[in-house]
Coordinates of C-alpha atoms and ligand atoms in Angstrom, one line a residue:
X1 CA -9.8 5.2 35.6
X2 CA -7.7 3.0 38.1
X3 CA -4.8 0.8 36.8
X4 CA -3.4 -2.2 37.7
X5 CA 0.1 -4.0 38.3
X6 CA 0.5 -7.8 37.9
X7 CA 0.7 -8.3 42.2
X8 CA -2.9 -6.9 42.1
X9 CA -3.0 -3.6 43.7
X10 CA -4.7 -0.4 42.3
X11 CA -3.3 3.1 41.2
X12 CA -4.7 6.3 39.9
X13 CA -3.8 7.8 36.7
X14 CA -1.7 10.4 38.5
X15 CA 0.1 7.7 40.2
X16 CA 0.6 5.0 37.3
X17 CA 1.4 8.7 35.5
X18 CA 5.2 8.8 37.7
X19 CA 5.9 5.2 38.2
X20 CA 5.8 4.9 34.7
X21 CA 6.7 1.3 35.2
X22 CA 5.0 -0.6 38.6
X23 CA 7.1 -1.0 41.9
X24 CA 7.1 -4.9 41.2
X25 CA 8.4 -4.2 37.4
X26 CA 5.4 -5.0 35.7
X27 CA 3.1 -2.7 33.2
X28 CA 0.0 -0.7 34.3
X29 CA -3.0 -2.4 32.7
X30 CA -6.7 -0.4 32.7
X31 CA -9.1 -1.4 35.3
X32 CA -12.3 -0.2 34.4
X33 CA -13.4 -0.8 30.4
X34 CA -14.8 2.7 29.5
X35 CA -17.6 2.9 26.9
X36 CA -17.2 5.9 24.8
X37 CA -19.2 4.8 21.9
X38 CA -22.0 7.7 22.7
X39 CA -19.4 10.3 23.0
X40 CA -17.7 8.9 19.4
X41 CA -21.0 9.6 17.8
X42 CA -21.2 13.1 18.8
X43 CA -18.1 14.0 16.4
X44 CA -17.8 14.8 13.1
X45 CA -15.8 16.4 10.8
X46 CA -16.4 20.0 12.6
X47 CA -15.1 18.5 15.7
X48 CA -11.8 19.4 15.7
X49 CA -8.7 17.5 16.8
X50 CA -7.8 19.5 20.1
X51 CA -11.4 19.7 21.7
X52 CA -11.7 15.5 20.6
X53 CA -8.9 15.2 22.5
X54 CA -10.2 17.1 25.4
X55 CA -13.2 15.1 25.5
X56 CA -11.8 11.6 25.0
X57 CA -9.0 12.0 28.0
X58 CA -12.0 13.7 30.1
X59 CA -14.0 10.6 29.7
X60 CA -10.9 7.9 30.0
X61 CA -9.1 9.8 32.7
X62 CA -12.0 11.1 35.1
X63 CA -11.8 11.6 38.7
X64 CA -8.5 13.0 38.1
X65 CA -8.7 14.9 34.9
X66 CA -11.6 17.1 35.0
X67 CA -13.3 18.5 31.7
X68 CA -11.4 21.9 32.5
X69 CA -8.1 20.2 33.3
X70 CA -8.4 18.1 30.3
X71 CA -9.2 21.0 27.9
X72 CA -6.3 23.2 29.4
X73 CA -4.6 19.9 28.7
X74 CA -5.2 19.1 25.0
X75 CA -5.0 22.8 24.2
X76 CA -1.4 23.0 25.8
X77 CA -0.2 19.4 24.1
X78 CA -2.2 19.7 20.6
X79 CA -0.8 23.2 18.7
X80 CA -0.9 21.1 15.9
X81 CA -4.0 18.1 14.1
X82 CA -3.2 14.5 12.3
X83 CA -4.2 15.1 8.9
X84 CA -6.3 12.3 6.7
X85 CA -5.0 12.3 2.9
X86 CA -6.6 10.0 0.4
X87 CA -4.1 8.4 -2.4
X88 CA -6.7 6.5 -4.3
X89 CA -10.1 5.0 -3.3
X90 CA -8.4 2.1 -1.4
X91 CA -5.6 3.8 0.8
X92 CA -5.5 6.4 3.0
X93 CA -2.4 8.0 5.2
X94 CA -3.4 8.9 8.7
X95 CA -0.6 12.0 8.8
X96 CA 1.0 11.7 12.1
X97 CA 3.9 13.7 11.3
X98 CA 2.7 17.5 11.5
X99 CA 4.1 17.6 15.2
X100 CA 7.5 19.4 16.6
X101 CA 9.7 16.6 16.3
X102 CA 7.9 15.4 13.0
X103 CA 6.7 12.0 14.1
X104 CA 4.1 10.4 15.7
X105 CA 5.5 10.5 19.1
X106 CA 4.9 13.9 19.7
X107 CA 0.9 13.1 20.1
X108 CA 1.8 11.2 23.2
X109 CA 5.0 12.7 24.5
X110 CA 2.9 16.3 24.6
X111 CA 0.0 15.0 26.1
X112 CA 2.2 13.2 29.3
X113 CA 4.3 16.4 29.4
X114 CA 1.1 18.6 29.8
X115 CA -0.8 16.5 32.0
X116 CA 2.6 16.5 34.3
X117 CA 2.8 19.9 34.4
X118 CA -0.8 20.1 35.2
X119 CA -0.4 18.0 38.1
X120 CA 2.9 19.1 39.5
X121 CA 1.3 22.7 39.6
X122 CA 0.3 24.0 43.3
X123 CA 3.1 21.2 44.5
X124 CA 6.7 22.3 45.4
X125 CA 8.6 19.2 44.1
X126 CA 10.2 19.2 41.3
X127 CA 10.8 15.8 38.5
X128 CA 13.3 14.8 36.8
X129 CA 12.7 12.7 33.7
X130 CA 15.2 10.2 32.2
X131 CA 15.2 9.2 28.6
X132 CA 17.7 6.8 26.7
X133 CA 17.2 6.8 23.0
X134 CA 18.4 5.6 19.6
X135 CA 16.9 8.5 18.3
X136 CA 13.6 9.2 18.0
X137 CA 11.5 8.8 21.0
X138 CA 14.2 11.7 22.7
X139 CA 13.5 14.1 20.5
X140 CA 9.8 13.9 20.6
X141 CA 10.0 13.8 24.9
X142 CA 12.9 16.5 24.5
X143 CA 10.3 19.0 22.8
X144 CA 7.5 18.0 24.9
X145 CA 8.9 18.9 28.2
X146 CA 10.9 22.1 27.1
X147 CA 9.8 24.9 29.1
X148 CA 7.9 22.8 31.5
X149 CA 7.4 24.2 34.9
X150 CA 9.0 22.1 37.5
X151 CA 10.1 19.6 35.1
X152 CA 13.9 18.6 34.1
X153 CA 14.9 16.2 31.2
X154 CA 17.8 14.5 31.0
X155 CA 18.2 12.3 27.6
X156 CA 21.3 9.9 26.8
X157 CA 21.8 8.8 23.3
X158 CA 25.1 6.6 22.0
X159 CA 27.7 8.8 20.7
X160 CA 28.1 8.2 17.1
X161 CA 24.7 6.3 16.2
X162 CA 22.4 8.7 15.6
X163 CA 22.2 10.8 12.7
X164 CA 22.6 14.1 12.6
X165 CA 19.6 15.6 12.4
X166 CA 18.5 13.0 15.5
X167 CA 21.6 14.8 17.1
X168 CA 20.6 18.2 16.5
X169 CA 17.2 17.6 17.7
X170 CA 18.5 16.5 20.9
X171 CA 21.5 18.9 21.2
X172 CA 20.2 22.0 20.4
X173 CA 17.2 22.9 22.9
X174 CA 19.2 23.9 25.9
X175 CA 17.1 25.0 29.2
X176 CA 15.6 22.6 31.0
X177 CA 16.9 20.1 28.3
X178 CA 20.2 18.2 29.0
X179 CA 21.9 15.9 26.6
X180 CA 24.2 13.4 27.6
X181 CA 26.0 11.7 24.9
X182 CA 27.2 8.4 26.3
X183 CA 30.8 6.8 24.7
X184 CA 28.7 3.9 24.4
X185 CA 25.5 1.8 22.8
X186 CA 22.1 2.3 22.8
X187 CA 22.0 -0.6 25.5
X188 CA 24.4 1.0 27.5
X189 CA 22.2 4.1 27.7
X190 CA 19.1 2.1 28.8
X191 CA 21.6 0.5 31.5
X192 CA 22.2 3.8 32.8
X193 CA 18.8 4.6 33.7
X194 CA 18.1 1.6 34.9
X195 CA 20.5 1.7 37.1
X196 CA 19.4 5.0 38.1
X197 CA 15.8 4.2 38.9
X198 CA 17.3 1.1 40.8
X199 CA 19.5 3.6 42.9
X200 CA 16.2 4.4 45.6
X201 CA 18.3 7.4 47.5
X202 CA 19.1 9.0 44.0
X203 CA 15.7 7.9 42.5
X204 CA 14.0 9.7 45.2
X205 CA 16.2 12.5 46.2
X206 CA 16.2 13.4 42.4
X207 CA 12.6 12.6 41.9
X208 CA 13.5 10.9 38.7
X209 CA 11.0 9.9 36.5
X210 CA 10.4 8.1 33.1
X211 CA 9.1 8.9 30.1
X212 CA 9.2 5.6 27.9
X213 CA 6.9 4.2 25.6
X214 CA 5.7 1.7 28.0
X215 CA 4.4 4.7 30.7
X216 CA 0.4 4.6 30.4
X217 CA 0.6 8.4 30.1
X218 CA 2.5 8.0 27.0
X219 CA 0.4 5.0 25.6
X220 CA -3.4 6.3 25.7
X221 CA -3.2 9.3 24.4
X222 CA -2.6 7.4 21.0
X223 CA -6.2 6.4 21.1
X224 CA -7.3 10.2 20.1
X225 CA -5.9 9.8 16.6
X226 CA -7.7 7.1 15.8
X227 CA -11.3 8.3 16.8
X228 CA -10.3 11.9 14.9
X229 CA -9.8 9.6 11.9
X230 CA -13.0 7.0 11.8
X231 CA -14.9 10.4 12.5
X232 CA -13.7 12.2 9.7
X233 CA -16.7 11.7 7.5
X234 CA -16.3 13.7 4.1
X235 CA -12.8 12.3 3.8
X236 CA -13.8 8.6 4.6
X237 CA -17.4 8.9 2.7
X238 CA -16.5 11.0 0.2
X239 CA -15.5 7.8 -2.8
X240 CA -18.9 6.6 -4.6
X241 CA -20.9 3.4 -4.1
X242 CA -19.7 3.1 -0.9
X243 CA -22.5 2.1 2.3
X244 CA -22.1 3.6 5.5
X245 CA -21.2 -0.3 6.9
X246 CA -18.2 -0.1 4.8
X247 CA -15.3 1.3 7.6
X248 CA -12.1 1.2 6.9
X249 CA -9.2 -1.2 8.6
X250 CA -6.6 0.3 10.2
X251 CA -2.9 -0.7 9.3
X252 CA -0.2 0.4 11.9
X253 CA 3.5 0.3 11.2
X254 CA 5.0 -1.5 14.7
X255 CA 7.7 -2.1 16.6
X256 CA 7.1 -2.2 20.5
X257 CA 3.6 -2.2 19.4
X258 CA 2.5 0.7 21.3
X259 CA 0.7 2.6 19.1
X260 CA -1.5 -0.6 18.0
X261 CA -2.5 -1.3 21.8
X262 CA -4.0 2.2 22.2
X263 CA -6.0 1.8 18.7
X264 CA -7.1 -1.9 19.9
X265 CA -8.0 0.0 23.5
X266 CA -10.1 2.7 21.7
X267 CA -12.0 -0.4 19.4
X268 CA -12.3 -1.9 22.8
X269 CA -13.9 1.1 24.2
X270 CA -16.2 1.8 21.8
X271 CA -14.6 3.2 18.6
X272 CA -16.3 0.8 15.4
X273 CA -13.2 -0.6 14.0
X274 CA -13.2 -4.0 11.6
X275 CA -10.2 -5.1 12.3
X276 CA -6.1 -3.6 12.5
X277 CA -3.4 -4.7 10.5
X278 CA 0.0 -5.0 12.6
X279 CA 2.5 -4.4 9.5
X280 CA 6.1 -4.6 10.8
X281 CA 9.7 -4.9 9.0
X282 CA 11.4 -8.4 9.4
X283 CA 11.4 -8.3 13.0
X284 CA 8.4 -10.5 12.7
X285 CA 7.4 -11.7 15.9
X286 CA 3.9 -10.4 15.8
X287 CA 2.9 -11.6 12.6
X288 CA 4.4 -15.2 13.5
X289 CA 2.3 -15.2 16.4
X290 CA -1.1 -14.6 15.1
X291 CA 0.0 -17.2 12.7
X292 CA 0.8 -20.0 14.9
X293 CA 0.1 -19.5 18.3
X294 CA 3.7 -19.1 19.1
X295 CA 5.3 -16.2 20.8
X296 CA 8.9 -16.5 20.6
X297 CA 10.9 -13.2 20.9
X298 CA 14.5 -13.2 19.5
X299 CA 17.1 -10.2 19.4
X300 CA 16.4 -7.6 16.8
X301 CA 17.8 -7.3 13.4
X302 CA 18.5 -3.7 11.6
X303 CA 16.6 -2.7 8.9
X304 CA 15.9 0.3 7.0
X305 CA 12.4 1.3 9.2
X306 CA 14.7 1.1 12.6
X307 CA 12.6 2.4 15.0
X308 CA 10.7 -0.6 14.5
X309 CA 13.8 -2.9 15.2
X310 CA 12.6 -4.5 18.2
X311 CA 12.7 -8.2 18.8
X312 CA 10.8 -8.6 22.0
X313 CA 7.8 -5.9 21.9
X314 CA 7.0 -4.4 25.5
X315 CA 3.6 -3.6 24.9
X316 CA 2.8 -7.0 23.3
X317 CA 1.5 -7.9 26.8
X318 CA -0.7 -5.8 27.3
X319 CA -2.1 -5.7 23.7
X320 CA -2.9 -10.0 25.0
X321 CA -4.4 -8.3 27.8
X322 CA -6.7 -7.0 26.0
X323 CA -8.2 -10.1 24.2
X324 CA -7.9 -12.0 28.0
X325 CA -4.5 -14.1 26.2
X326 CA -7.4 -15.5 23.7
X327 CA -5.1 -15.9 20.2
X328 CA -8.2 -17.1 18.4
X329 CA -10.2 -13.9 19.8
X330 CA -6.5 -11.9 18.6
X331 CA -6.3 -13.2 15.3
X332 CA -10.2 -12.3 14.5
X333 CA -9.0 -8.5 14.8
X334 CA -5.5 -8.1 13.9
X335 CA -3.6 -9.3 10.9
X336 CA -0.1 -9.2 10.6
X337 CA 2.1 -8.5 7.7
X338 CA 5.8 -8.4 7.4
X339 CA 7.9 -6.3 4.9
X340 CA 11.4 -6.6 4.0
X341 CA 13.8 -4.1 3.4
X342 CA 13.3 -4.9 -0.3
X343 CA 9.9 -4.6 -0.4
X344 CA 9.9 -1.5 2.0
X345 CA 12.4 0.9 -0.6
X346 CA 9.7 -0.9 -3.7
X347 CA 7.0 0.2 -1.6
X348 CA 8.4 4.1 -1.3
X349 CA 9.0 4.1 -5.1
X350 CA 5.6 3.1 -5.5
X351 CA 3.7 5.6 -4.0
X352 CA 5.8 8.3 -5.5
X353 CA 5.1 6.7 -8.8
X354 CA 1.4 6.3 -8.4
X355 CA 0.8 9.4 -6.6
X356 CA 3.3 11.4 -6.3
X357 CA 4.1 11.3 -2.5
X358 CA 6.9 10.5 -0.2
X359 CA 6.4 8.2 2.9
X360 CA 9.2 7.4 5.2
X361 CA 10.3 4.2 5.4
X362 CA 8.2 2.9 8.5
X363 CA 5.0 3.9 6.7
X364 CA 6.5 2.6 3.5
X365 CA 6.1 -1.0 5.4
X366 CA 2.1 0.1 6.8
X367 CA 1.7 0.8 2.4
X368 CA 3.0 -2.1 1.4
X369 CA 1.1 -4.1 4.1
X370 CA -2.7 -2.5 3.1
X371 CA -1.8 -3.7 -0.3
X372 CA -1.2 -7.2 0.5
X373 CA -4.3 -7.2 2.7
X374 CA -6.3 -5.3 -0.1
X375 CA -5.1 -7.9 -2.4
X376 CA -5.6 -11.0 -0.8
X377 CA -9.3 -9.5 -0.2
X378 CA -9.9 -10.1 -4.2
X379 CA -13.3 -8.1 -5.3
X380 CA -16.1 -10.1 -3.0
X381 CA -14.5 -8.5 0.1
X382 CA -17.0 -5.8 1.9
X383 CA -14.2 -3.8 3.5
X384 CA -12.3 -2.1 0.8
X385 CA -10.7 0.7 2.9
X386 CA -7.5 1.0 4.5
X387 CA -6.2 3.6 6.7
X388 CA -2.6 3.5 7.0
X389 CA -0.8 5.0 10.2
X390 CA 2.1 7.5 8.9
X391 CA 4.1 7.6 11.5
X392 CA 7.2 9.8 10.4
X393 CA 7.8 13.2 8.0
X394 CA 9.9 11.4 5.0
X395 CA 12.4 14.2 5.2
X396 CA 13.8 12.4 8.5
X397 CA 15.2 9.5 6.3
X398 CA 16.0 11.8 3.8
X399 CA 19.0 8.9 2.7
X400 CA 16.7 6.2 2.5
X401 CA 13.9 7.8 0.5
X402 CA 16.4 9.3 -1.9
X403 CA 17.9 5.9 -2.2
X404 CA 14.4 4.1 -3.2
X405 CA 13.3 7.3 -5.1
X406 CA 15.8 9.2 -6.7
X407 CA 14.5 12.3 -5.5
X408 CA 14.7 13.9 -1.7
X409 CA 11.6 15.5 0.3
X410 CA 11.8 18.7 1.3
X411 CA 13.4 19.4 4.8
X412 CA 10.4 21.1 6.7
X413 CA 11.4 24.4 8.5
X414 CA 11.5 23.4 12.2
X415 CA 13.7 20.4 11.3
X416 CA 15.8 22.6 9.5
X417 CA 15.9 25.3 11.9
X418 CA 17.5 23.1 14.5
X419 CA 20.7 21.8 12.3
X420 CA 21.8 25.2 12.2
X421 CA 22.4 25.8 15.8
X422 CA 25.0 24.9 18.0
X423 CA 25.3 21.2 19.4
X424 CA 25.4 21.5 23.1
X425 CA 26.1 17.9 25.1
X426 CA 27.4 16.4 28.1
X427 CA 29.9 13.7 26.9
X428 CA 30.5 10.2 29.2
X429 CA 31.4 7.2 29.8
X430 CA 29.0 4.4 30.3
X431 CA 30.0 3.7 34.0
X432 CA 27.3 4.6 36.5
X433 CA 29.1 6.5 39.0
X434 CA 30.1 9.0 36.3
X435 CA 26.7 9.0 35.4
X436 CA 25.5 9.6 39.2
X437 CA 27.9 11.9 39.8
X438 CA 26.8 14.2 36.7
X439 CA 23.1 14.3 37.9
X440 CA 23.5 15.1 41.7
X441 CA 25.9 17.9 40.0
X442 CA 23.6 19.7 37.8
X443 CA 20.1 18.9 39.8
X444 CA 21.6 19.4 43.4
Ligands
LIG1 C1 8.4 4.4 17.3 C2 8.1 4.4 15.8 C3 7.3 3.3 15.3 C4 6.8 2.1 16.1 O1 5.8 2.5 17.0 P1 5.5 1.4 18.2 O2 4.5 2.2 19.0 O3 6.8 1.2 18.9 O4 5.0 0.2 17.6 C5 6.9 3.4 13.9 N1 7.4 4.4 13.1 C6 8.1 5.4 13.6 C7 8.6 6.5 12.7 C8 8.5 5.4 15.0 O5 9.3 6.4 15.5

């Protein structure tokens, strides 16, 4: 697989792998379309999630990842499987919790760190990668690269506006793991790096590298998920009456709309999917578009499923891409569906009333979206089924899901492990040159 910048030349996987981001600032786009709809029909339920993994990156990153690479690979990200649990004979969470860091991003964020590793090995340079944060995607990148030869990370987060368990998670790794906790906003983290990657001496006597959601290494890998999922036959077959034709939709809590753009990719590649639901909080921008043609981005507001606060989506490009900028062709496989906080803490009472069950507040807004859709289907529709994407353990927003519920989940033991060590953090300013200064001291 080669990939492409927006002035035209080509890269390899390795390549677009360390940029992260182009030389002339634009995203990697795939070249080639890959059809991996023989290869989906091979698996079933005995395939299991690591060796589907293997597989899948062996056919979408070949030259460069080869079967053996990619098994040593998956083995090395994937210690732990999404799980597929059935609430009623309508919905279904897609558990994408079951990682390190308890949230989806640790499918990606351990693939890229593996496949770095793999390819750094045999080669005497060593990386550095930079991470800014509001909380979540650090800790997922933080756990993925700890202990990785050759590798450094280096993740800033704004003093003050992350919890503390999103602290501890960050704080409390030590090795090759720095935290930098910036006297400053989220914003004024970003800056930093940027400034950094836009600093060529210290970019490339550093060898600094990214790790953000927008880096293709990070994106694809999302695509194994949702073939382990549609190939899950018992748990998808399993409810009566039901003909084979009848696969579910696939609903996906979003914010930069990342994790959507790898399931459209896989659909695009091969997987049989009926359509996606993009369900997102008010941040809207999505949804609006599908409804009137209109993109118009606007500055995020803050609501209850924040890691979906985002107000101009950076993978909303390529997910356009994908459809060659056709709306009509966008809006014939993606619905969007928008959830206010109101509706999101409703939406988390409901399924504890129902069934039992906590969900987070970003899947609470995937749960209330599959309803609507569900609903406005009425009984003639043939599609019945809704996956939902959960993207979060529930005991991460342990406030806001015992503010909707009245009841707490229970903390699992590697998130409580960490808030009983010691905090360990680099404290500055949000001026560059203190910044600077810090990294050619610790990496030189
Ligand atoms: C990052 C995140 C999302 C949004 O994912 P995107 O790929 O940015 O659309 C949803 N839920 C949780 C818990 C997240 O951390």
């Amino acid at each position: 697989m080669r990939f492409k910048s927006r002035s035209g030349g080509t890269v390899s996987f390795r390549e677009a792998l360390f940029q992260g981001l182009a030389p002339d600032g634009s995203l990697y786009l795939p070249v080639e379309r890959p059809d991996l709809s023989g290869l989906i029909r091979g698996f079933d339920d005995s395939t299991g999630f690591t060796e589907l993994a293997a597989k899948t990156a062996a056919a979408i990153f070949s030259p460069e990842l080869s079967p053996a690479d990619a098994d040593t690979v998956s083995r090395r990200a994937f210690t732990f499987s999404p799980a597929l649990r059935r609430l009623d004979e309508s919905i279904l969470l897609l558990e994408l919790f079951h990682g390190p860091s308890c949230a989806f991003k640790d499918f990606a964020a351990q693939f890229l760190a593996a496949c770095m590793e793999r390819f750094l090995s045999g080669e005497t340079r060593r990386v550095r990668i930079l991470v800014a944060t509001s909380g979540d995607t650090g800790s997922a990148v933080a756990q993925a690269f700890h202990g990785k030869k050759n590798i450094d990370v280096v993740v800033l987060y704004p003093s003050g506006r992350v919890s503390e368990l999103q602290e501890k998670q960050l704080t409390t790794l030590g090795g090759n793991v720095h935290a930098v906790e910036i006297q400053g906003s989220f914003d004024d983290c970003q800056s930093l790096v940027k400034q950094a990657f836009g600093d060529a001496a210290l970019k490339e006597s550093l060898g600094l590298t990214s790790a953000n959601s927008i880096n293709i290494g990070r994106l694809l890998p999302q695509a194994f998920y949702y073939i382990w999922a549609m190939t899950r036959r018992t748990a998808l077959g399993g409810a009566a009456n039901r003909g084979a034709d009848t696969v579910p939709m696939i609903c996906v809590p979003s914010g930069n709309f990342g994790n959507l753009t790898a399931g459209v990719y896989a659909w695009h590649w091969g997987l049989p999917v009926p359509g996606f639901i993009a369900a997102t909080n008010i941040n809207d921008i999505v949804p609006q578009y599908l409804k009137s043609g209109i993109y118009s981005p606007r500055s995020s507001e803050r609501t209850l499923s924040n890691a979906m606060d985002v107000g101009n989506p950076s993978n909303f490009e390529r997910l356009l891409s994908i459809f060659s900028g056709d709306w009509n062709a966008m809006r014939a496989m993606i619905r969007g569906i928008s959830a206010t906080d109101g509706e999101t803490r409703q939406a988390m009472r409901e399924v504890w009333d129902r069934f039992g069950a906590f969900v987070d507040p970003h899947t609470a807004v995937g749960y209330k979206a599959a309803r609507d859709w569900l609903g406005a289907q009425g009984a003639g529709g043939k599609t019945r089924q809704v996956i939902v994407l959960s993207t979060a353990h529930p005991a991460k927003f342990q406030d806001i899901v015992r503010d909707a519920v009245g009841k707490e989940p229970e903390i699992p033991e590697r998130l409580a492990r960490c808030l009983s060590l010691p905090k360990k953090a680099e404290k500055l300013g949000s001026r560059f040159t203190e910044f600077s200064g810090f990294l050619r001291e610790i990496f030189t």
